[in-house]
mmCIF file of C-alpha atoms and ligand atoms in Angstrom:
data_model
loop_
_atom_site.group_PDB
_atom_site.id
_atom_site.type_symbol
_atom_site.label_atom_id
_atom_site.label_comp_id
_atom_site.label_asym_id
_atom_site.label_seq_id
_atom_site.Cartn_x
_atom_site.Cartn_y
_atom_site.Cartn_z
ATOM 1 C CA UNK A 1 25.241 39.309 121.286
ATOM 2 C CA UNK A 2 25.237 39.146 125.112
ATOM 3 C CA UNK A 3 26.537 35.588 125.305
ATOM 4 C CA UNK A 4 28.907 35.630 122.360
ATOM 5 C CA UNK A 5 32.637 35.495 122.918
ATOM 6 C CA UNK A 6 34.546 38.763 122.749
ATOM 7 C CA UNK A 7 36.778 38.764 119.668
ATOM 8 C CA UNK A 8 40.287 40.033 120.442
ATOM 9 C CA UNK A 9 42.094 42.004 117.734
ATOM 10 C CA UNK A 10 45.783 41.731 116.854
ATOM 11 C CA UNK A 11 47.961 44.862 116.705
ATOM 12 C CA UNK A 12 47.796 44.582 112.890
ATOM 13 C CA UNK A 13 43.991 44.549 112.991
ATOM 14 C CA UNK A 14 43.958 47.486 115.396
ATOM 15 C CA UNK A 15 46.146 49.370 112.907
ATOM 16 C CA UNK A 16 43.501 48.814 110.203
ATOM 17 C CA UNK A 17 40.772 49.930 112.625
ATOM 18 C CA UNK A 18 42.819 53.064 113.336
ATOM 19 C CA UNK A 19 42.764 53.899 109.621
ATOM 20 C CA UNK A 20 38.986 53.398 109.628
ATOM 21 C CA UNK A 21 38.784 55.553 112.764
ATOM 22 C CA UNK A 22 40.696 58.377 111.104
ATOM 23 C CA UNK A 23 38.160 58.445 108.266
ATOM 24 C CA UNK A 24 35.374 58.705 110.860
ATOM 25 C CA UNK A 25 37.266 61.501 112.639
ATOM 26 C CA UNK A 26 37.707 63.427 109.385
ATOM 27 C CA UNK A 27 34.025 63.102 108.520
ATOM 28 C CA UNK A 28 33.004 64.452 111.931
ATOM 29 C CA UNK A 29 35.519 67.328 111.665
ATOM 30 C CA UNK A 30 34.128 68.291 108.262
ATOM 31 C CA UNK A 31 30.565 68.173 109.604
ATOM 32 C CA UNK A 32 31.473 70.231 112.665
ATOM 33 C CA UNK A 33 33.025 72.915 110.450
ATOM 34 C CA UNK A 34 29.971 72.970 108.201
ATOM 35 C CA UNK A 35 26.949 72.593 110.466
ATOM 36 C CA UNK A 36 25.187 75.935 111.021
ATOM 37 C CA UNK A 37 21.681 77.404 111.089
ATOM 38 C CA UNK A 38 19.954 77.166 107.686
ATOM 39 C CA UNK A 39 21.694 73.982 106.516
ATOM 40 C CA UNK A 40 19.760 70.738 106.307
ATOM 41 C CA UNK A 41 20.772 67.423 107.791
ATOM 42 C CA UNK A 42 20.457 65.937 104.275
ATOM 43 C CA UNK A 43 23.152 68.396 103.203
ATOM 44 C CA UNK A 44 25.354 67.045 105.977
ATOM 45 C CA UNK A 45 24.558 63.491 104.846
ATOM 46 C CA UNK A 46 25.826 64.262 101.317
ATOM 47 C CA UNK A 47 29.007 65.826 102.660
ATOM 48 C CA UNK A 48 29.571 62.812 104.897
ATOM 49 C CA UNK A 49 29.197 60.321 102.067
ATOM 50 C CA UNK A 50 31.706 62.281 99.965
ATOM 51 C CA UNK A 51 34.244 62.315 102.810
ATOM 52 C CA UNK A 52 33.757 58.601 103.523
ATOM 53 C CA UNK A 53 34.377 57.673 99.867
ATOM 54 C CA UNK A 54 37.317 60.094 99.657
ATOM 55 C CA UNK A 55 38.851 58.191 102.577
ATOM 56 C CA UNK A 56 38.540 54.919 100.651
ATOM 57 C CA UNK A 57 35.882 53.602 103.036
ATOM 58 C CA UNK A 58 32.201 52.767 102.773
ATOM 59 C CA UNK A 59 29.352 53.832 105.062
ATOM 60 C CA UNK A 60 28.640 51.328 107.821
ATOM 61 C CA UNK A 61 25.048 52.281 108.609
ATOM 62 C CA UNK A 62 23.592 52.481 105.074
ATOM 63 C CA UNK A 63 21.891 49.156 104.468
ATOM 64 C CA UNK A 64 22.328 48.011 108.072
ATOM 65 C CA UNK A 65 18.869 46.575 108.895
ATOM 66 C CA UNK A 66 17.690 48.630 105.878
ATOM 67 C CA UNK A 67 18.746 51.940 107.444
ATOM 68 C CA UNK A 68 18.927 54.298 104.430
ATOM 69 C CA UNK A 69 21.651 56.824 105.392
ATOM 70 C CA UNK A 70 25.365 57.174 106.230
ATOM 71 C CA UNK A 71 24.583 59.350 109.242
ATOM 72 C CA UNK A 72 22.244 59.365 112.157
ATOM 73 C CA UNK A 73 21.311 63.006 112.849
ATOM 74 C CA UNK A 74 19.395 63.402 116.113
ATOM 75 C CA UNK A 75 18.082 66.873 116.982
ATOM 76 C CA UNK A 76 17.223 68.221 120.444
ATOM 77 C CA UNK A 77 14.865 65.695 122.122
ATOM 78 C CA UNK A 78 15.974 62.978 119.683
ATOM 79 C CA UNK A 79 18.395 60.601 121.411
ATOM 80 C CA UNK A 80 19.831 58.461 118.596
ATOM 81 C CA UNK A 81 18.953 57.109 115.121
ATOM 82 C CA UNK A 82 17.383 60.355 113.880
ATOM 83 C CA UNK A 83 17.338 60.417 110.086
ATOM 84 C CA UNK A 84 18.733 63.126 107.811
ATOM 85 C CA UNK A 85 15.946 65.212 106.264
ATOM 86 C CA UNK A 86 15.208 68.422 104.388
ATOM 87 C CA UNK A 87 14.387 70.337 107.575
ATOM 88 C CA UNK A 88 16.855 73.149 108.220
ATOM 89 C CA UNK A 89 18.921 73.482 111.387
ATOM 90 C CA UNK A 90 17.878 76.420 113.595
ATOM 91 C CA UNK A 91 19.805 78.649 115.931
ATOM 92 C CA UNK A 92 19.664 77.079 119.390
ATOM 93 C CA UNK A 93 19.357 73.454 118.213
ATOM 94 C CA UNK A 94 21.664 70.732 119.436
ATOM 95 C CA UNK A 95 22.530 68.090 116.840
ATOM 96 C CA UNK A 96 23.962 64.654 117.533
ATOM 97 C CA UNK A 97 25.769 63.137 114.549
ATOM 98 C CA UNK A 98 26.720 59.455 114.536
ATOM 99 C CA UNK A 99 28.793 57.905 111.730
ATOM 100 C CA UNK A 100 30.405 54.533 111.095
ATOM 101 C CA UNK A 101 32.611 53.307 108.265
ATOM 102 C CA UNK A 102 33.946 50.027 106.919
ATOM 103 C CA UNK A 103 37.541 50.016 105.688
ATOM 104 C CA UNK A 104 39.541 46.938 104.645
ATOM 105 C CA UNK A 105 37.124 44.653 106.470
ATOM 106 C CA UNK A 106 36.934 46.543 109.775
ATOM 107 C CA UNK A 107 34.483 49.029 111.266
ATOM 108 C CA UNK A 108 34.912 52.236 113.256
ATOM 109 C CA UNK A 109 32.060 54.210 114.842
ATOM 110 C CA UNK A 110 31.881 57.607 116.573
ATOM 111 C CA UNK A 111 29.430 60.378 117.445
ATOM 112 C CA UNK A 112 29.442 64.013 118.572
ATOM 113 C CA UNK A 113 26.805 66.506 119.685
ATOM 114 C CA UNK A 114 27.138 70.023 118.284
ATOM 115 C CA UNK A 115 25.552 73.283 119.394
ATOM 116 C CA UNK A 116 23.999 75.038 116.368
ATOM 117 C CA UNK A 117 24.504 78.789 116.674
ATOM 118 C CA UNK A 118 23.780 80.061 120.179
ATOM 119 C CA UNK A 119 22.325 77.442 122.495
ATOM 120 C CA UNK A 120 21.020 77.681 126.065
ATOM 121 C CA UNK A 121 23.391 77.319 129.021
ATOM 122 C CA UNK A 122 21.554 74.104 129.951
ATOM 123 C CA UNK A 123 22.076 72.640 126.459
ATOM 124 C CA UNK A 124 25.760 73.527 126.544
ATOM 125 C CA UNK A 125 26.140 71.985 129.991
ATOM 126 C CA UNK A 126 24.437 68.775 128.780
ATOM 127 C CA UNK A 127 26.825 68.577 125.824
ATOM 128 C CA UNK A 128 29.879 69.188 128.007
ATOM 129 C CA UNK A 129 28.868 66.700 130.710
ATOM 130 C CA UNK A 130 28.179 64.016 128.081
ATOM 131 C CA UNK A 131 31.582 64.586 126.431
ATOM 132 C CA UNK A 132 33.309 64.521 129.821
ATOM 133 C CA UNK A 133 31.518 61.285 130.754
ATOM 134 C CA UNK A 134 32.924 59.639 127.613
ATOM 135 C CA UNK A 135 36.432 60.854 128.488
ATOM 136 C CA UNK A 136 36.101 59.416 131.999
ATOM 137 C CA UNK A 137 34.819 56.119 130.586
ATOM 138 C CA UNK A 138 37.749 55.916 128.166
ATOM 139 C CA UNK A 139 40.100 56.386 131.127
ATOM 140 C CA UNK A 140 38.745 53.127 132.590
ATOM 141 C CA UNK A 141 39.304 51.137 129.368
ATOM 142 C CA UNK A 142 42.459 49.404 130.638
ATOM 143 C CA UNK A 143 43.612 45.819 130.690
ATOM 144 C CA UNK A 144 42.758 44.300 134.092
ATOM 145 C CA UNK A 145 39.807 46.608 134.824
ATOM 146 C CA UNK A 146 36.187 45.409 134.599
ATOM 147 C CA UNK A 147 33.640 46.308 131.927
ATOM 148 C CA UNK A 148 31.341 48.020 134.434
ATOM 149 C CA UNK A 149 34.188 50.305 135.534
ATOM 150 C CA UNK A 150 33.583 51.992 132.166
ATOM 151 C CA UNK A 151 29.802 52.008 132.656
ATOM 152 C CA UNK A 152 29.897 53.345 136.203
ATOM 153 C CA UNK A 153 32.314 56.136 135.271
ATOM 154 C CA UNK A 154 29.688 57.495 132.869
ATOM 155 C CA UNK A 155 26.818 57.101 135.316
ATOM 156 C CA UNK A 156 28.640 58.680 138.260
ATOM 157 C CA UNK A 157 29.644 61.809 136.342
ATOM 158 C CA UNK A 158 26.295 62.288 134.635
ATOM 159 C CA UNK A 159 24.085 61.758 137.673
ATOM 160 C CA UNK A 160 26.269 64.031 139.830
ATOM 161 C CA UNK A 161 25.370 66.758 137.333
ATOM 162 C CA UNK A 162 21.631 66.026 137.558
ATOM 163 C CA UNK A 163 21.283 64.399 134.129
ATOM 164 C CA UNK A 164 20.191 60.836 133.354
ATOM 165 C CA UNK A 165 21.659 57.866 131.510
ATOM 166 C CA UNK A 166 19.601 56.175 128.784
ATOM 167 C CA UNK A 167 19.130 52.495 129.692
ATOM 168 C CA UNK A 168 17.653 50.965 126.537
ATOM 169 C CA UNK A 169 20.608 51.594 124.210
ATOM 170 C CA UNK A 170 24.210 50.674 124.922
ATOM 171 C CA UNK A 171 27.679 50.680 123.404
ATOM 172 C CA UNK A 172 29.219 47.554 121.905
ATOM 173 C CA UNK A 173 32.253 45.619 120.842
ATOM 174 C CA UNK A 174 33.304 46.396 117.259
ATOM 175 C CA UNK A 175 35.590 44.821 114.674
ATOM 176 C CA UNK A 176 34.762 42.862 111.535
ATOM 177 C CA UNK A 177 31.144 43.481 112.550
ATOM 178 C CA UNK A 178 29.617 46.820 113.571
ATOM 179 C CA UNK A 179 28.131 45.259 116.695
ATOM 180 C CA UNK A 180 30.043 42.557 118.547
ATOM 181 C CA UNK A 181 30.068 41.379 122.146
ATOM 182 C CA UNK A 182 30.185 42.755 124.755
ATOM 183 C CA UNK A 183 27.348 45.200 125.253
ATOM 184 C CA UNK A 184 28.687 48.333 126.948
ATOM 185 C CA UNK A 185 26.007 49.953 129.138
ATOM 186 C CA UNK A 186 26.406 53.493 130.458
ATOM 187 C CA UNK A 187 25.290 52.515 133.952
ATOM 188 C CA UNK A 188 26.424 49.811 136.381
ATOM 189 C CA UNK A 189 28.477 48.989 139.441
ATOM 190 C CA UNK A 190 32.271 49.286 139.457
ATOM 191 C CA UNK A 191 34.130 45.983 139.754
ATOM 192 C CA UNK A 192 31.412 44.053 137.878
ATOM 193 C CA UNK A 193 31.341 42.579 134.385
ATOM 194 C CA UNK A 194 33.985 40.841 132.304
ATOM 195 C CA UNK A 195 37.654 41.574 132.834
ATOM 196 C CA UNK A 196 39.071 43.847 130.133
ATOM 197 C CA UNK A 197 41.990 42.559 128.072
ATOM 198 C CA UNK A 198 44.407 43.940 125.518
ATOM 199 C CA UNK A 199 42.965 43.437 122.048
ATOM 200 C CA UNK A 200 39.388 44.238 122.991
ATOM 201 C CA UNK A 201 37.887 47.090 120.957
ATOM 202 C CA UNK A 202 34.807 48.849 122.311
ATOM 203 C CA UNK A 203 32.473 51.523 120.951
ATOM 204 C CA UNK A 204 31.712 53.494 124.113
ATOM 205 C CA UNK A 205 28.711 55.767 123.614
ATOM 206 C CA UNK A 206 26.969 57.613 126.450
ATOM 207 C CA UNK A 207 23.442 58.770 125.534
ATOM 208 C CA UNK A 208 22.446 61.320 128.166
ATOM 209 C CA UNK A 209 19.111 63.073 128.773
ATOM 210 C CA UNK A 210 18.604 66.421 130.497
ATOM 211 C CA UNK A 211 15.381 65.042 132.046
ATOM 212 C CA UNK A 212 14.330 61.447 132.740
ATOM 213 C CA UNK A 213 16.011 58.440 131.176
ATOM 214 C CA UNK A 214 12.935 56.968 129.467
ATOM 215 C CA UNK A 215 12.969 56.880 125.668
ATOM 216 C CA UNK A 216 10.634 55.669 122.933
ATOM 217 C CA UNK A 217 10.915 54.925 119.212
ATOM 218 C CA UNK A 218 8.837 57.034 116.786
ATOM 219 C CA UNK A 219 6.549 55.489 114.136
ATOM 220 C CA UNK A 220 9.289 55.774 111.507
ATOM 221 C CA UNK A 221 10.795 52.751 113.278
ATOM 222 C CA UNK A 222 14.152 54.469 113.898
ATOM 223 C CA UNK A 223 14.073 57.831 115.654
ATOM 224 C CA UNK A 224 14.530 57.452 119.411
ATOM 225 C CA UNK A 225 13.242 60.401 121.476
ATOM 226 C CA UNK A 226 13.026 61.269 125.162
ATOM 227 C CA UNK A 227 9.585 60.459 126.607
ATOM 228 C CA UNK A 228 9.504 63.756 128.555
ATOM 229 C CA UNK A 229 10.639 65.857 125.578
ATOM 230 C CA UNK A 230 13.892 66.884 127.279
ATOM 231 C CA UNK A 231 17.139 67.436 125.366
ATOM 232 C CA UNK A 232 19.524 64.547 124.772
ATOM 233 C CA UNK A 233 23.225 64.361 123.869
ATOM 234 C CA UNK A 234 25.427 61.553 122.508
ATOM 235 C CA UNK A 235 29.189 61.135 122.180
ATOM 236 C CA UNK A 236 30.944 57.993 120.991
ATOM 237 C CA UNK A 237 34.483 56.780 120.343
ATOM 238 C CA UNK A 238 35.890 53.456 119.165
ATOM 239 C CA UNK A 239 38.531 52.537 121.738
ATOM 240 C CA UNK A 240 41.118 49.727 121.666
ATOM 241 C CA UNK A 241 42.451 48.337 124.944
ATOM 242 C CA UNK A 242 46.224 47.970 124.561
ATOM 243 C CA UNK A 243 49.310 47.239 126.657
ATOM 244 C CA UNK A 244 49.861 51.008 126.650
ATOM 245 C CA UNK A 245 46.343 51.864 127.832
ATOM 246 C CA UNK A 246 43.280 53.054 125.922
ATOM 247 C CA UNK A 247 43.895 53.887 122.241
ATOM 248 C CA UNK A 248 41.104 56.099 120.898
ATOM 249 C CA UNK A 249 40.884 54.986 117.271
ATOM 250 C CA UNK A 250 38.379 57.678 116.217
ATOM 251 C CA UNK A 251 40.282 60.667 117.660
ATOM 252 C CA UNK A 252 41.901 62.936 115.037
HETATM 253 N N1 MF3 B 301 26.367 54.079 116.580
HETATM 254 C C1 MF3 B 301 25.107 53.424 116.404
HETATM 255 C C2 MF3 B 301 25.225 51.997 116.836
HETATM 256 O O1 MF3 B 301 26.278 51.577 117.180
HETATM 257 C C3 MF3 B 301 24.606 53.593 115.032
HETATM 258 C C4 MF3 B 301 23.799 52.518 114.446
HETATM 259 S S1 MF3 B 301 22.699 53.256 113.380
HETATM 260 C C5 MF3 B 301 22.195 52.107 112.285
HETATM 261 O O2 MF3 B 301 24.280 51.271 116.915
HETATM 262 F F1 MF3 B 301 21.531 52.698 111.435
HETATM 263 F F2 MF3 B 301 23.225 51.561 111.730
HETATM 264 F F3 MF3 B 301 21.513 51.178 112.914
HETATM 265 CO CO1 CO B 302 27.935 52.587 118.058
#
C-alpha cells in the first residue's frame, strides 16, 4: 500500500461515497441511541446489519480477511478490531464502534467511542480529546497541505493532554477499496509527506491511549489491546479533499 499511487476521485464518485457515508452515519447514530448497560455488542451487531441493509449497502468488514462481523466493538483497554460478543455492556465502560459499508462500488468507514452509562472523568476526557484530535486533523485536510499536517495535528493535541498516539495502526486512503494509499499515521512532522490534492479521500482515524502507546494483538488474531491495560479511544471519519475544503462524507 505504501508505494501505490493515490487514486483521485471525481466529484461524481465523491457523491457516491457521500451516500455510502450517510449510511455509515445513520448506523452509528442508531447504535449511539441504543447502546446502554445490559445490552450486548452482538445485539449492536444485529442492529447495525439491519441498518446497513436498509440503506441499500453491504457491510465492508464482514469477509474482509475472514473477519466475521459488520462491526468492530472495542471495549475499554481494547484499541481496535474487538469482536462483537454475548458479553453485556456495563456502566462505566467505554465502547469504540467502527463500521464500514460498500455502496454502488465505493466504501465509507467511520468510528466513534461512546461512554456507557456513567464513566470516569478520565475516560470522558480521553473520549473528548480523541474526538477533538480528529476534528483538528480534518481541518488540515486541504488541497496544498501535506499529509503529515494531518498526522501532526492529532499528535500535538493528544500529547499536550498527556495521552499517547498508537503507532502500529494508521488511517488510509479509501475508495473502490477499503484500504488504499496513502497510509495516514496519527503522528509525524508538519510539512512532511505527500502534497494533498482535490479528489483524495482519506479515512482519518486517531487511536489514542490514556497510558503508553504500545499495543498487542490477542490470541483471537484480531483484538488489539493496550499493553499497559490503559483505556483507549478511537474516532474515524471518511474525508474528501475538495476545492471547497474538507468534505466529511460520514458526518450526518
Ligand atoms: N476501520 C478499520 C480499518 O480501516 C476497520 C477494519 S476492520 C476489518 O482498518 F475487520 F475489516 F479488518
Ligand atoms: Co478505517
